[in-house]
XYZ file of C-alpha atoms in Angstrom:
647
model
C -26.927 -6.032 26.008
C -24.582 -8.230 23.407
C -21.516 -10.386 24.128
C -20.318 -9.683 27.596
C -17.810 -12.820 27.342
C -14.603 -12.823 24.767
C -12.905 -16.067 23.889
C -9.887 -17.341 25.058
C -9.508 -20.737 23.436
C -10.824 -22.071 20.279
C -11.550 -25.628 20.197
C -13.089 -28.115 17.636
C -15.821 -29.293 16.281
C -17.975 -32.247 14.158
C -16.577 -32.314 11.033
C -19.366 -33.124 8.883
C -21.007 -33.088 5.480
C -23.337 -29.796 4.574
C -26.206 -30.552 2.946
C -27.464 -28.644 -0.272
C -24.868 -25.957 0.221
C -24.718 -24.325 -3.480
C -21.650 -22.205 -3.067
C -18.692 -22.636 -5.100
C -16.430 -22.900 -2.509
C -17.842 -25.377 -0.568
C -18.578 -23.269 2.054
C -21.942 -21.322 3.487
C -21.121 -17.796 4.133
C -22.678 -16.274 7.439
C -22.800 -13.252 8.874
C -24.010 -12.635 12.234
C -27.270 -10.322 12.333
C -28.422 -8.675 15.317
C -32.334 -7.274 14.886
C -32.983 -4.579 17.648
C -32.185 -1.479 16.626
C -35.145 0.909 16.954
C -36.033 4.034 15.536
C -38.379 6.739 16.867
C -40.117 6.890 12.922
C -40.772 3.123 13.009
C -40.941 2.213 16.845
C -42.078 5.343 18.125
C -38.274 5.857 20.100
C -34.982 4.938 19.476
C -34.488 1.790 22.036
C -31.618 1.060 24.265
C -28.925 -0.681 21.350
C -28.950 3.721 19.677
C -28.604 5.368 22.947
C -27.478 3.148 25.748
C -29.254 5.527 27.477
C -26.208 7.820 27.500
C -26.012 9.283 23.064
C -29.404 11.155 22.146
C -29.904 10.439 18.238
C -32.322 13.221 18.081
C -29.262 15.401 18.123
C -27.134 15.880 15.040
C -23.565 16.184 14.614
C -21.368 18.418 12.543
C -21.417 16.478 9.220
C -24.832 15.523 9.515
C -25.089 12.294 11.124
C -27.153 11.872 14.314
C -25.546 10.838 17.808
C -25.665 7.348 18.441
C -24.118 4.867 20.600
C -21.580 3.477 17.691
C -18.058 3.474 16.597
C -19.346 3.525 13.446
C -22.628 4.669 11.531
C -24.965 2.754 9.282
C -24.530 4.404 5.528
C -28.423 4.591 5.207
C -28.496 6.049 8.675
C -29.588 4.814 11.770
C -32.400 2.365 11.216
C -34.749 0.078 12.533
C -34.792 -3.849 12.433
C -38.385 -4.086 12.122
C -38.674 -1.817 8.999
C -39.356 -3.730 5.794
C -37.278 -1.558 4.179
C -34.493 -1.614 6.074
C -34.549 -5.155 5.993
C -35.165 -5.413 2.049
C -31.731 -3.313 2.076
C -29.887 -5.347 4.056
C -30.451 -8.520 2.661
C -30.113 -7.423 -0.905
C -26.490 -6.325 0.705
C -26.113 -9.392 1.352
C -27.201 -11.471 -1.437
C -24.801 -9.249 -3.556
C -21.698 -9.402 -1.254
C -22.052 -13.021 -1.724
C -23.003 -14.083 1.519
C -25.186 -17.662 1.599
C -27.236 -16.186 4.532
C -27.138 -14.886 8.205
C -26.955 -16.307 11.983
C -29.607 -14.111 13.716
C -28.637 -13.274 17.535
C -31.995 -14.111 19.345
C -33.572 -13.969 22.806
C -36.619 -16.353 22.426
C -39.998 -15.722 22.525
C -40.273 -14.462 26.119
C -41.677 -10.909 27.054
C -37.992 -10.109 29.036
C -36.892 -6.494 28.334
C -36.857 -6.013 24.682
C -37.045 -9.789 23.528
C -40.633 -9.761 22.016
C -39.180 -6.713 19.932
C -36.664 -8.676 19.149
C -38.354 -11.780 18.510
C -40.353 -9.971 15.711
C -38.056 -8.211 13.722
C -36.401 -11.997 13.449
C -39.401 -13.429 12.401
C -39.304 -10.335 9.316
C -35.730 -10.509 8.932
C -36.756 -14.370 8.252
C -38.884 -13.506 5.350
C -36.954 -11.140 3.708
C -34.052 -13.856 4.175
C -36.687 -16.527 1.730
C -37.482 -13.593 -0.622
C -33.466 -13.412 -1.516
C -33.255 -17.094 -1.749
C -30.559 -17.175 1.503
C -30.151 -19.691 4.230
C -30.666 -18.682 7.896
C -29.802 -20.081 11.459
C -30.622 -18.897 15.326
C -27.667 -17.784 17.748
C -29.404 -18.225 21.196
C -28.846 -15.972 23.570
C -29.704 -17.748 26.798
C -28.225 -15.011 28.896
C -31.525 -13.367 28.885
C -33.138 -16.048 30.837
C -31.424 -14.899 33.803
C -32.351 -11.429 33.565
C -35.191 -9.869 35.828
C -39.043 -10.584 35.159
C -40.923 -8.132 37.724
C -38.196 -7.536 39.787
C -37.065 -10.903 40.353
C -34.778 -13.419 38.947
C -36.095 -16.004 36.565
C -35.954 -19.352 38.722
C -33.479 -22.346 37.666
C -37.008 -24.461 36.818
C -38.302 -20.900 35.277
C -35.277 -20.556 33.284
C -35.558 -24.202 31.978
C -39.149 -23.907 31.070
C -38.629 -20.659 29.552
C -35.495 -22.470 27.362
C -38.192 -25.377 26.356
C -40.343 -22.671 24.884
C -37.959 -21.322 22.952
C -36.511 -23.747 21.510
C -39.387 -26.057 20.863
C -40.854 -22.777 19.087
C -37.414 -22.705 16.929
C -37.888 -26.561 15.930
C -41.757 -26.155 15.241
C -41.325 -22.583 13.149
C -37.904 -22.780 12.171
C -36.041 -26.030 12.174
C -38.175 -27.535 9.431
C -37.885 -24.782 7.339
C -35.827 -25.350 3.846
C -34.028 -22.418 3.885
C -33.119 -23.088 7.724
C -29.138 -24.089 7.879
C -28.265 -28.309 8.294
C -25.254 -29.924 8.351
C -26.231 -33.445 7.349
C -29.968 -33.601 8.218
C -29.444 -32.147 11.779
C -30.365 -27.928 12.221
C -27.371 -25.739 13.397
C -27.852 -23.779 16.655
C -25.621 -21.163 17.930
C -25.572 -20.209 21.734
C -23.837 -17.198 22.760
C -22.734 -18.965 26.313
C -23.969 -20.792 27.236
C -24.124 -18.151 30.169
C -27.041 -19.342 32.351
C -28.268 -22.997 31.494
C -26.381 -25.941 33.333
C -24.971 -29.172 31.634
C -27.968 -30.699 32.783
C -30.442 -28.396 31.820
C -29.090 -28.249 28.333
C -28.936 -32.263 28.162
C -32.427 -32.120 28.333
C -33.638 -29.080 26.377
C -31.495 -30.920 23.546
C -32.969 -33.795 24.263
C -36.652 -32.704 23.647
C -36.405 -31.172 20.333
C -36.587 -33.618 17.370
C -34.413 -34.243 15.451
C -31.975 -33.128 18.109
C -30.059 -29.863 16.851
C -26.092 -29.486 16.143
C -25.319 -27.149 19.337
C -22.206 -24.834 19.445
C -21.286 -22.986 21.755
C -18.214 -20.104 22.755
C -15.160 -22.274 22.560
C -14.443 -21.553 26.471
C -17.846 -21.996 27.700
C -18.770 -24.788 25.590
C -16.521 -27.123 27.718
C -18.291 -29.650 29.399
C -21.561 -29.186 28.023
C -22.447 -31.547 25.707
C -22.220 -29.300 22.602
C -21.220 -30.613 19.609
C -18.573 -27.886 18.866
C -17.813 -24.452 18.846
C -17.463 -21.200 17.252
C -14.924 -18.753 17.284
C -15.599 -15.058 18.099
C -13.139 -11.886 18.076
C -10.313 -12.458 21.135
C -11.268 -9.607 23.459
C -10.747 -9.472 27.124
C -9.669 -7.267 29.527
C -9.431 -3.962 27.771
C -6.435 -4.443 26.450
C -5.814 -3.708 22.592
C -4.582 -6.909 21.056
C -1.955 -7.119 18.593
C -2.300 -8.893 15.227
C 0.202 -11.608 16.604
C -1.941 -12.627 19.627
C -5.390 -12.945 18.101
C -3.944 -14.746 14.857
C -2.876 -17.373 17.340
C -6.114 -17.556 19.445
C -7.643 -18.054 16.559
C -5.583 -21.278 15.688
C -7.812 -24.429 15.715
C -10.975 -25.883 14.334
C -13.909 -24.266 15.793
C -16.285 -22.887 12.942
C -14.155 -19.758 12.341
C -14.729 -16.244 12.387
C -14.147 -13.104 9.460
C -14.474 -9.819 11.210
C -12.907 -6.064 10.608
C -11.458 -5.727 14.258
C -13.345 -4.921 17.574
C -14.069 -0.787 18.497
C -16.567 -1.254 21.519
C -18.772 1.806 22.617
C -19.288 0.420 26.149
C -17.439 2.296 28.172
C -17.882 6.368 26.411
C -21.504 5.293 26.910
C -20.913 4.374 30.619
C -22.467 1.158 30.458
C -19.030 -0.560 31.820
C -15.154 -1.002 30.732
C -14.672 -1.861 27.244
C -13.541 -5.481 26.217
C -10.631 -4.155 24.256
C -10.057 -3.506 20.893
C -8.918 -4.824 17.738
C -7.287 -3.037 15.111
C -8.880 -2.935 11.504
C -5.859 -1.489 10.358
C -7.308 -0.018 6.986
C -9.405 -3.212 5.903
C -6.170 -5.167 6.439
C -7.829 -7.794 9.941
C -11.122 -8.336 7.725
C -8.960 -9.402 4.537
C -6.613 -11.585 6.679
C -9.608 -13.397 8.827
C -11.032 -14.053 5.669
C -8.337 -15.218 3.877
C -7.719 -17.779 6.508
C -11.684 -18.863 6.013
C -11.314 -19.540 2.263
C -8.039 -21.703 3.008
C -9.571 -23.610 6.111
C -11.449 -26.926 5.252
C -14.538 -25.498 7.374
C -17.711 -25.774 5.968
C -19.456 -23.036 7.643
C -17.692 -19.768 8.041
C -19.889 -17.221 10.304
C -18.851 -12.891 10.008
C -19.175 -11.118 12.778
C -20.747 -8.873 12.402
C -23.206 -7.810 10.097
C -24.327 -5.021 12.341
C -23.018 -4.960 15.750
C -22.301 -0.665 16.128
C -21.436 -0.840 19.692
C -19.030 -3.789 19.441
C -17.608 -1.904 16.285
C -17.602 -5.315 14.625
C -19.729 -3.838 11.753
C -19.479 -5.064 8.123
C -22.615 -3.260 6.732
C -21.925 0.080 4.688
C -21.335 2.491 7.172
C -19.462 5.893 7.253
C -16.305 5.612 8.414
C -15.166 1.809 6.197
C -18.311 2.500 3.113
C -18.584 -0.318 1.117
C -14.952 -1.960 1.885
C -15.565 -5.223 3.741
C -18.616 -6.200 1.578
C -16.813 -5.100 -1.891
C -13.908 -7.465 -0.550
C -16.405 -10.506 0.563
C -17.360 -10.272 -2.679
C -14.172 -10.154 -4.524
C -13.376 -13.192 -2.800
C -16.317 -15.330 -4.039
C -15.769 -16.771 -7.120
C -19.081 -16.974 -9.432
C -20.825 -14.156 -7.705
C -22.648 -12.394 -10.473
C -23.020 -9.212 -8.976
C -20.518 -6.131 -8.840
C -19.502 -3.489 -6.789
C -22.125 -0.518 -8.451
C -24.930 -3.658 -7.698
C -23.891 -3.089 -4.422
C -24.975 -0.025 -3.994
C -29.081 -0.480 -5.270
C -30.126 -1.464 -2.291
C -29.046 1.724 -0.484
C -30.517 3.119 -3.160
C -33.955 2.181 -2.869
C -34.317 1.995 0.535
C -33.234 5.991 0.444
C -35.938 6.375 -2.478
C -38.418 4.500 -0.050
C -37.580 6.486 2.607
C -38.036 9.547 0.206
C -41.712 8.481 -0.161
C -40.721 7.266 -3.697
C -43.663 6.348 -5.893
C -44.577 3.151 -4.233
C -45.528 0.745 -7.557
C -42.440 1.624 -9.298
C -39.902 1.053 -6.551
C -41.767 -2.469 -5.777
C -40.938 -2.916 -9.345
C -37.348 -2.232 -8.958
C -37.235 -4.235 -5.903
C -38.200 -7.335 -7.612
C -35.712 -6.454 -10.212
C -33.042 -6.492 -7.876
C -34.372 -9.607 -5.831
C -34.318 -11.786 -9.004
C -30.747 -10.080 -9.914
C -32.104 -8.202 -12.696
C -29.559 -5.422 -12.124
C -29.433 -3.051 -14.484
C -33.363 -2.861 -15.058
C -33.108 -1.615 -11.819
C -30.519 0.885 -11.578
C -32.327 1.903 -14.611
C -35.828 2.295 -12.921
C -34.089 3.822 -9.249
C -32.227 6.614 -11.545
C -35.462 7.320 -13.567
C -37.452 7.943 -9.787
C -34.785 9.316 -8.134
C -34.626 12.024 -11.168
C -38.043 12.761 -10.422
C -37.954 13.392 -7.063
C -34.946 15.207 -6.862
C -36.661 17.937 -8.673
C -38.770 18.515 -5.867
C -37.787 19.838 -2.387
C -34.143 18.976 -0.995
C -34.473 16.139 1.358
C -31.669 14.156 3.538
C -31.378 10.616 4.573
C -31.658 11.372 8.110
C -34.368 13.712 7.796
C -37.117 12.785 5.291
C -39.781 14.531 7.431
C -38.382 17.688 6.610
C -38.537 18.701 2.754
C -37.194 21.840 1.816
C -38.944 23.620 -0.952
C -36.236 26.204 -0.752
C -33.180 23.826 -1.885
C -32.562 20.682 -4.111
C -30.535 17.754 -3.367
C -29.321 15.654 -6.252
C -27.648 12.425 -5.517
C -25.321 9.164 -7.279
C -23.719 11.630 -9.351
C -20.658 9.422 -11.293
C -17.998 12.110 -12.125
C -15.452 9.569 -13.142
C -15.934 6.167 -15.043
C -15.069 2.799 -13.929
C -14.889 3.688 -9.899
C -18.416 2.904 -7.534
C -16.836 5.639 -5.385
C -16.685 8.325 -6.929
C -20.122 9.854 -7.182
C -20.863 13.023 -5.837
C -24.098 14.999 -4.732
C -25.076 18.520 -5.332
C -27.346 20.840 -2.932
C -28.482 24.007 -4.377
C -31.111 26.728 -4.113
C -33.591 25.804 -6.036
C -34.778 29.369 -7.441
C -31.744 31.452 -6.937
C -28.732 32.224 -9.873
C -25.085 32.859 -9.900
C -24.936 31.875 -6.135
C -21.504 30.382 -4.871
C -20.552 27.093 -4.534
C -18.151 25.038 -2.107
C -16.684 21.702 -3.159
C -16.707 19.743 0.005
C -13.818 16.804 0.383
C -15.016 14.550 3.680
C -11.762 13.769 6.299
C -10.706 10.218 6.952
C -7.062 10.078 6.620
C -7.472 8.993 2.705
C -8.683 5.709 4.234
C -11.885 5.998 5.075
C -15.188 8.408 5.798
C -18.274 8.934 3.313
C -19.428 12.274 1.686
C -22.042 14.556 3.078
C -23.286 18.283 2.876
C -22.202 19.499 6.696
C -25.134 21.025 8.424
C -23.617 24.834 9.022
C -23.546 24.901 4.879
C -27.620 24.276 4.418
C -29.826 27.470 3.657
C -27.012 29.583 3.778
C -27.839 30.821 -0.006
C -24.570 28.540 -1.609
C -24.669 25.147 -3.891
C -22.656 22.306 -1.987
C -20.748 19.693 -4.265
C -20.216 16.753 -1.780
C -17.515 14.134 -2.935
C -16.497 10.619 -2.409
C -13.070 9.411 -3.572
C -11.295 6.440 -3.759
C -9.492 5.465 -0.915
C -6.087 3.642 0.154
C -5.253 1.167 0.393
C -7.207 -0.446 -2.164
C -5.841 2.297 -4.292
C -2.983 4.039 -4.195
C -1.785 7.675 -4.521
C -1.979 9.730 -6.305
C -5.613 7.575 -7.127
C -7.386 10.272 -4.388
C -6.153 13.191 -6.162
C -6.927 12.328 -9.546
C -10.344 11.602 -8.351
C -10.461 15.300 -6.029
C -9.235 17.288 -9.304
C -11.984 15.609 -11.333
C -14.742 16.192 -8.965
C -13.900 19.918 -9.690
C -13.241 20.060 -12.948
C -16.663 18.339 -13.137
C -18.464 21.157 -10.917
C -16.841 23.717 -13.127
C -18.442 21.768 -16.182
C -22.071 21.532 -15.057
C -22.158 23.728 -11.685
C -24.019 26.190 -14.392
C -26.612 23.479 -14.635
C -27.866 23.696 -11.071
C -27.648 27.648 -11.632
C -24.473 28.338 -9.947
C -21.707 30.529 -10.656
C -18.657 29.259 -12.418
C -16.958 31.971 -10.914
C -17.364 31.518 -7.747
C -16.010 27.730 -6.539
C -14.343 27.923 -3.344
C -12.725 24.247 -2.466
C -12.604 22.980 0.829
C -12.879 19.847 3.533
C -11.739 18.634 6.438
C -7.952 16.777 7.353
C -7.523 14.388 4.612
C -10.211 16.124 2.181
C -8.355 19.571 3.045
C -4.882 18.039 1.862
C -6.571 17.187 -1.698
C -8.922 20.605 -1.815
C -4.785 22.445 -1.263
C -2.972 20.175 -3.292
C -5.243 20.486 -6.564
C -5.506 24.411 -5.440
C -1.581 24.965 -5.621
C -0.221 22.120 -7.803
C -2.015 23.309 -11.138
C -0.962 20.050 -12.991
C -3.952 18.284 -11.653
C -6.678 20.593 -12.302
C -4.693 20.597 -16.093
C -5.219 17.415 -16.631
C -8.750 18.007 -17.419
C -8.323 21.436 -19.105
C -9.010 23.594 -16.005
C -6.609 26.514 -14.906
C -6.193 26.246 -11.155
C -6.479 29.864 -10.301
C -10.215 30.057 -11.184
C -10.909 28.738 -8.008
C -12.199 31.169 -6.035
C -11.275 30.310 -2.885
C -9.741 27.639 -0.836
C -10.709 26.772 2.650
C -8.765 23.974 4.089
C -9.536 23.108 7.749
C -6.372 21.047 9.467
C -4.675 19.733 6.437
C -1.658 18.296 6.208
C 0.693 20.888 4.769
C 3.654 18.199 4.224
C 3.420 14.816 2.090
C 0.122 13.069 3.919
C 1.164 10.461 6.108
C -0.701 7.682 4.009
C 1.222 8.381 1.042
C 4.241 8.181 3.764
C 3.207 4.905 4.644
C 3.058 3.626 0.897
C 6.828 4.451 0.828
C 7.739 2.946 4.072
C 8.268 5.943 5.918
C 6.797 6.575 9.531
C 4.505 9.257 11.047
C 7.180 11.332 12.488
C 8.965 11.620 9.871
C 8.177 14.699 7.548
C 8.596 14.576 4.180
C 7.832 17.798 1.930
C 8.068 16.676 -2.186
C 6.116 16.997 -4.909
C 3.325 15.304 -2.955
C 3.111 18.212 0.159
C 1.016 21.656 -0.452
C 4.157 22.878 0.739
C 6.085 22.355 -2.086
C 3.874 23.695 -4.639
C 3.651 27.505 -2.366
C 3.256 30.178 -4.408
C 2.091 34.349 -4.472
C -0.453 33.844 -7.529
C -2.392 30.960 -5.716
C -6.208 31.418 -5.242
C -7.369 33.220 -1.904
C -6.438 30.896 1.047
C -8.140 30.322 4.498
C -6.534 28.078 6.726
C -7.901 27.013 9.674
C -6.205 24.185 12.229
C -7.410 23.262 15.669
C -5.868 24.094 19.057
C -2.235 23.413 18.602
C -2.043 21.298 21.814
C -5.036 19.360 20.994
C -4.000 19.241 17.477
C -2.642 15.953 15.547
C 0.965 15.995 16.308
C 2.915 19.183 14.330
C -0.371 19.879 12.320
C -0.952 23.321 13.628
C 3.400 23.906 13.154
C 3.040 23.419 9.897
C -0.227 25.201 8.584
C 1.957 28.222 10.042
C 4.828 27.134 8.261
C 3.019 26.566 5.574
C 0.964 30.516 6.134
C 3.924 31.777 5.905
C 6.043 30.365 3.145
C 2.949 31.351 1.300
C 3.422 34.609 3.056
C 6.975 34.841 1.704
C 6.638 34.065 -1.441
C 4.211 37.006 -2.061
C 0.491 35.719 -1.491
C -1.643 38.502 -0.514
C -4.947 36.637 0.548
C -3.703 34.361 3.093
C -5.426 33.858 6.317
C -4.405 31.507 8.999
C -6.857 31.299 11.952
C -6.602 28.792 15.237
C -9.500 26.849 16.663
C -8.670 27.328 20.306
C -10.238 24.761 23.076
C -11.014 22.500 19.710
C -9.354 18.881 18.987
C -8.423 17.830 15.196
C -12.176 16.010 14.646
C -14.122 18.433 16.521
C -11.824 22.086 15.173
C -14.353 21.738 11.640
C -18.090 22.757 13.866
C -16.640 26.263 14.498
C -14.405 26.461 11.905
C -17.289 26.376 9.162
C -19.221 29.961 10.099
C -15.480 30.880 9.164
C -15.667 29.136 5.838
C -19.400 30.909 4.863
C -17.896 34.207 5.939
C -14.897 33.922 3.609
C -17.092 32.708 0.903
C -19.607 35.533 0.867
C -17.033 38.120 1.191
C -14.985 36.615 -1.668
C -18.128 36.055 -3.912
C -19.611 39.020 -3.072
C -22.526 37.746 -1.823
C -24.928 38.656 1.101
């Protein structure tokens, strides 16, 4: 278990020189890593940090994502931290974010719980931290040297000894390494605490290890101890969520400072105890303001938390819900960095190709293209393998064991130029013609979420066209509905390609991707735009949409939640009798999002009014807004075969 303390106060620390830093800033970039995540592919199960022995990842959800104890979920899918590829992902993530290297959370070299595990995905992490040409330091975690060895309590003198080892391993393996972080000529050491050790104790651990490291502790804990300084961490505590206003202040000081996207802890839904708190990441907006007051701070180390941290929810690694947000705006920040947001992407990439069982040779090719920052050879060599195997059987990210022969999955589709998001994928039967297909718009509230082909629409004899748009509020409206029109003017284009029907495109998602798949259905100006008459959409299937202007293009105007607006900008206001066939389908209307079931029957039945004959307005009873889209989608097939006229 991670981080059972929050800090209260941040204090200062040694304000001196780093040596051989590089960065134009002045700075060294840090993010904190934390390597024990197992998988049952690579480790044989999936380990405590997936499960918390309350989420079972060999279940999968809805949209396709296995359950895991996380706020959030790894874009590559869950992983583990002693996979070389994994790894080789990550720090290529890294390297092209912009970040100078990592602070790796560690537990020493003791056999306590999972520390050994631990131990050795750090020492591979390490490697793959030299290949990119990054820096690296330790966090220590010395709380684990009061945890139970055999059923007992690690002694005081135990504890101590067991600290010696440690650390005299870090100084003998580590310390002297080149790539190892210094400020001056001393080696920087992080300890989360310290929890367990004494003033004493650490007086003379410190005073064993030559030369003697830089220690810094939690600003709170830190008192007292000898430690050179301190480091701030998000300002958690007592479950409470905490307001922009408070942690912007208990952040004020000098302690090495902290970026991160907010604080979402999994700790108590898994029933491991009460959560900390939260933070909000309202949107991207915490990470952007933590890091804006790193690049005007005088600091010379600046540490991110986290890289990786899924039950803390302090996660800046591509993951579902946020994509590649936090990383695309480290990078934007860094001036000089070579690398752009479609670089950031490879690594993903590859690793998925790996994972694919990619043609070994030629990915180890592209790998060292991307290590040495030979971009475009690479994307160059990735698209000519992933071509290749994509004409074979259909295979997902979270399920490379199981190759369908049946289906193909094509992937990194660009529909649009001059956007990294918007790529889509296509899943299709591979020897079938003139089947259906269903343009699928992921939910998110325009702000966040990933694409993916929802599990109840595989083998069900239909092509899936899975989309990723931009999002706000790095862009704008009507930026999301440009993109959703072109996605399907683009399946109408090439849909004949993968042998589908042109004919036969129904359009649906779910909340925020059910507002664009209605809007581009009934306002025909969009679908116009790229030559495309609205009304040969077969069908549309939206499930909870917002039937008035969406509350993010609300907020753009300065308008709150509750109140409803209905312009040129609501599905309401484009209602009309010659629209496409329409089924709507909302959740239980007192589980619902407030008014969202009030007006999908508003909205039913202006269409109603105004002379629609195919209208259809069905209620997900006992179902919540996130959970009303699992039984709502046997309702979507059924509408599309009947509609298509297919089995």
């Amino acid at each position: 278990m991670h981080h059972f303390l929050s800090c209260l106060v941040i204090t200062g620390w040694l304000g001196l020189a780093l040596a051989a830093v590089g960065a134009e800033d002045g700075k060294l970039w840090l993010a904190h890593y934390l390597p024990w995540y197992a998988s049952a592919a690579e480790s044989g199960g999936w380990g405590w940090h997936w499960t918390m022995n309350h989420f079972d990842p060999e279940r999968f959800l809805w949209e396709g994502k296995r359950e895991a104890a996380s706020t959030d979920y790894p874009l590559i899918g869950l992983y583990d931290s002693g996979d070389p590829a994994a790894l080789e992902c990550q720090v290529l993530q890294m390297k092209f974010a912009g970040l100078d290297g990592v602070i790796i959370d560690w537990y020493g070299i003791g056999d306590f719980n999972d520390s050994a595990q631990i131990h050795e995905n750090t020492r591979r992490m390490v490697e793959q931290i030299k290949r990119a040409g990054l820096r690296f330091a330790i966090c220590y975690e010395d709380q684990a040297l009061g945890r139970m060895v055999g059923g007992k309590v690690l002694s005081e003198a135990g504890a101590l000894d067991q600290a010696r080892k440690d650390l005299q391993w870090v100084q003998d393996q580590w310390f002297r390494d080149p790539a190892y972080v210094r400020l001056g000529d001393k080696p920087v050491l992080l300890v989360f605490g310290p929890q367990y050790l004494k003033v004493e104790a650490w007086r003379e651990v410190r005073a064993s290890l030559s030369p003697e490291p830089l220690l810094y502790g939690l600003p709170h804990l830190a008192r007292g101890t000898e430690m050179d300084g301190s480091f701030a961490w998000p300002p958690v505590t007592g479950g409470q969520k905490v307001p922009p206003e408070r942690w912007r202040k208990e952040l004020e000081g000098n302690g090495i400072p902290v970026v991160f996207p907010g604080f979402n802890d999994i700790y108590q839904r898994a029933g491991v105890h009460p959560s900390y708190g939260s933070i909000d990441d309202r949107d991207g907006a915490t990470f952007s303001e933590t890091l804006g007051y790193a690049l005007k701070g005088k600091d010379r180390l600046v540490q991110i938390a986290t890289w990786n941290d899924y039950g803390e929810g302090t996660v800046i690694e591509p993951a579902w819900n946020h994509g590649y947000r936090h990383v695309e705006a480290l990078q934007k920040s860094r001036p000089g960095i070579p690398y752009s947001p479609e670089d950031l992407r490879l690594p993903a990439q590859l690793y998925r190709l790996r994972k694919r069982n990619g043609p070994r040779a030629d990915l180890d090719r592209a790998a060292e293209c991307l290590f040495s920052g030979r971009t475009e050879e690479a994307a160059a060599k990735l698209t000519a393998i992933r071509n290749r195997l994509e004409e074979g059987p259909a295979v997902f990210a979270e399920t490379p064991d199981r190759p369908d022969p049946e289906y193909r999955l094509h992937t990194e589709i660009p529909y649009r130029e001059g956007a990294a998001r918007c790529r889509l994928d296509v899943y299709s039967p591979a020897q079938d013609r003139g089947f259906p297909t269903v343009v699928w718009f992921h939910g998110g509230g325009l702000s966040k979420g990933s694409r993916a082909v929802p599990l109840a629409l595989r083998r069900q004899g239909l092509a899936v066209v899975t989309v990723d748009y931009r999002l706000s509020p790095e862009h704008a409206s009507p930026a999301f509905l440009e993109d959703a029109a072109a996605a399907v003017a683009w399946t109408f284009r090439h849909i004949g390609d993968f042998g589908g029907s042109p004919d036969k495109i129904f359009v649906s998602g779910h909340s925020a991707g059910a507002y664009l798949a209605t809007m581009i259905g009934l306002d025909r100006k969009w679908l116009a735009a790229h030559g495309i008459e609205a009304d040969r959409i077969a069908g549309l299937i939206p499930l909870s949409p917002q039937a008035i202007t969406h509350f993010v293009i609300r907020k753009e105007r300065g308008i709150g939640q509750n109140t409803p607006v209905v312009d040129a900008l609501a599905p309401l206001h484009h209602v009309r009798g010659d629209a496409p066939p329409i089924l709507l389908v909302t959740g239980d209307r007192e589980l619902e999002l407030a008014g969202r079931y009030e007006e999908n029957a508003y909205f039913w039945r202006m269409l109603k009014l105004n002379g629609h004959k195919d209208v259809t307005l069905k209620e997900m009873a006992g179902f919540d807004h996130g959970k009303m889209a699992e039984p709502a989608l046997p309702l979507l097939l059924k509408f599309v075969r009947e509609r298509s006229g297919r089995p």
